[in-house]
mmCIF file of C-alpha atoms in Angstrom:
data_model
loop_
_atom_site.group_PDB
_atom_site.id
_atom_site.type_symbol
_atom_site.label_atom_id
_atom_site.label_comp_id
_atom_site.label_asym_id
_atom_site.label_seq_id
_atom_site.Cartn_x
_atom_site.Cartn_y
_atom_site.Cartn_z
ATOM 1 C CA MET S 1 -71.493 58.653 80.993
ATOM 2 C CA SER S 2 -73.478 59.868 83.990
ATOM 3 C CA VAL S 3 -72.596 59.233 87.628
ATOM 4 C CA LEU S 4 -75.742 57.261 88.185
ATOM 5 C CA ARG S 5 -75.383 55.222 85.041
ATOM 6 C CA ARG S 6 -71.835 54.203 86.058
ATOM 7 C CA LEU S 7 -73.135 53.155 89.444
ATOM 8 C CA ARG S 8 -76.258 51.343 88.265
ATOM 9 C CA GLY S 9 -74.324 48.354 86.829
ATOM 10 C CA ARG S 10 -73.414 47.224 90.288
ATOM 11 C CA ARG S 11 -75.523 47.615 93.377
ATOM 12 C CA ARG S 12 -73.519 48.974 96.326
ATOM 13 C CA PRO S 13 -74.220 51.218 99.289
ATOM 14 C CA ARG S 14 -72.953 54.032 97.110
ATOM 15 C CA ASP S 15 -75.931 53.409 94.787
ATOM 16 C CA ASP S 16 -78.293 53.964 97.661
ATOM 17 C CA TRP S 17 -76.429 57.226 98.430
ATOM 18 C CA ALA S 18 -76.774 58.449 94.820
ATOM 19 C CA GLU S 19 -80.474 57.714 94.863
ATOM 20 C CA ARG S 20 -80.919 59.466 98.204
ATOM 21 C CA VAL S 21 -79.079 62.571 96.929
ATOM 22 C CA CYS S 22 -81.173 62.680 93.798
ATOM 23 C CA SER S 23 -84.363 62.281 95.861
ATOM 24 C CA GLU S 24 -83.305 65.177 98.077
ATOM 25 C CA LEU S 25 -82.636 67.290 95.048
ATOM 26 C CA ALA S 26 -86.076 66.486 93.615
ATOM 27 C CA GLN S 27 -87.610 67.654 96.923
ATOM 28 C CA ASP S 28 -85.557 70.867 96.797
ATOM 29 C CA LEU S 29 -86.612 71.528 93.202
ATOM 30 C CA PRO S 30 -90.184 70.126 92.989
ATOM 31 C CA ASP S 31 -91.103 72.093 89.853
ATOM 32 C CA GLU S 32 -88.072 70.961 87.889
ATOM 33 C CA ASP S 33 -87.746 67.866 85.750
ATOM 34 C CA ILE S 34 -84.678 66.340 87.390
ATOM 35 C CA GLY S 35 -83.628 63.192 85.583
ATOM 36 C CA GLU S 36 -81.314 60.486 86.696
ATOM 37 C CA ASP S 37 -78.356 62.014 84.927
ATOM 38 C CA LEU S 38 -77.268 65.146 86.748
ATOM 39 C CA ASP S 39 -74.396 65.679 84.301
ATOM 40 C CA ASP S 40 -77.039 66.000 81.540
ATOM 41 C CA CYS S 41 -79.008 68.463 83.671
ATOM 42 C CA LEU S 42 -75.894 70.654 83.799
ATOM 43 C CA ASP S 43 -74.661 70.081 80.203
ATOM 44 C CA LEU S 44 -78.053 70.609 78.607
ATOM 45 C CA TYR S 45 -79.182 73.614 80.668
ATOM 46 C CA GLU S 46 -79.840 76.699 78.587
ATOM 47 C CA MET S 47 -78.373 79.758 80.291
ATOM 48 C CA GLY S 48 -80.853 82.547 80.568
ATOM 49 C CA SER S 49 -83.869 80.256 80.578
ATOM 50 C CA LYS S 50 -84.657 81.273 84.201
ATOM 51 C CA PRO S 51 -84.448 84.509 86.136
ATOM 52 C CA ARG S 52 -80.861 85.070 87.258
ATOM 53 C CA CYS S 53 -81.390 84.307 90.930
ATOM 54 C CA GLU S 54 -83.379 81.142 90.148
ATOM 55 C CA GLU S 55 -80.808 80.108 87.649
ATOM 56 C CA ALA S 56 -77.966 80.451 90.162
ATOM 57 C CA GLU S 57 -79.838 78.497 92.775
ATOM 58 C CA TYR S 58 -80.857 75.736 90.337
ATOM 59 C CA LEU S 59 -77.331 75.302 88.965
ATOM 60 C CA GLY S 60 -75.834 75.428 92.395
ATOM 61 C CA LEU S 61 -78.158 72.771 93.841
ATOM 62 C CA VAL S 62 -77.612 70.420 90.860
ATOM 63 C CA GLN S 63 -73.850 70.849 90.932
ATOM 64 C CA ASP S 64 -73.773 70.353 94.751
ATOM 65 C CA ALA S 65 -75.801 67.101 94.349
ATOM 66 C CA ARG S 66 -73.574 65.840 91.639
ATOM 67 C CA ASP S 67 -70.452 66.535 93.721
ATOM 68 C CA ARG S 68 -72.010 64.859 96.776
ATOM 69 C CA ILE S 69 -72.574 61.720 94.690
ATOM 70 C CA VAL S 70 -69.097 61.765 93.266
ATOM 71 C CA TRP S 71 -67.370 62.331 96.615
ATOM 72 C CA GLY S 72 -69.817 60.201 98.640
ATOM 73 C CA ARG S 73 -70.677 62.858 101.223
#
């Protein structure tokens, strides 16, 4: 189950934080289809589908956003 799905059932300040982090990620990656489930973005990503430097940046940004949501910072 995704981080955001777990948080959606109950509205707390942490929910606002998760939405803010996802919004920032969407701004950082405007050409990407970033869904609400960052775990899926990472799990379903096909390695080699982007040039190596873009791939590293994309994966790093998504992982960082996911970690920020989980850790609340």
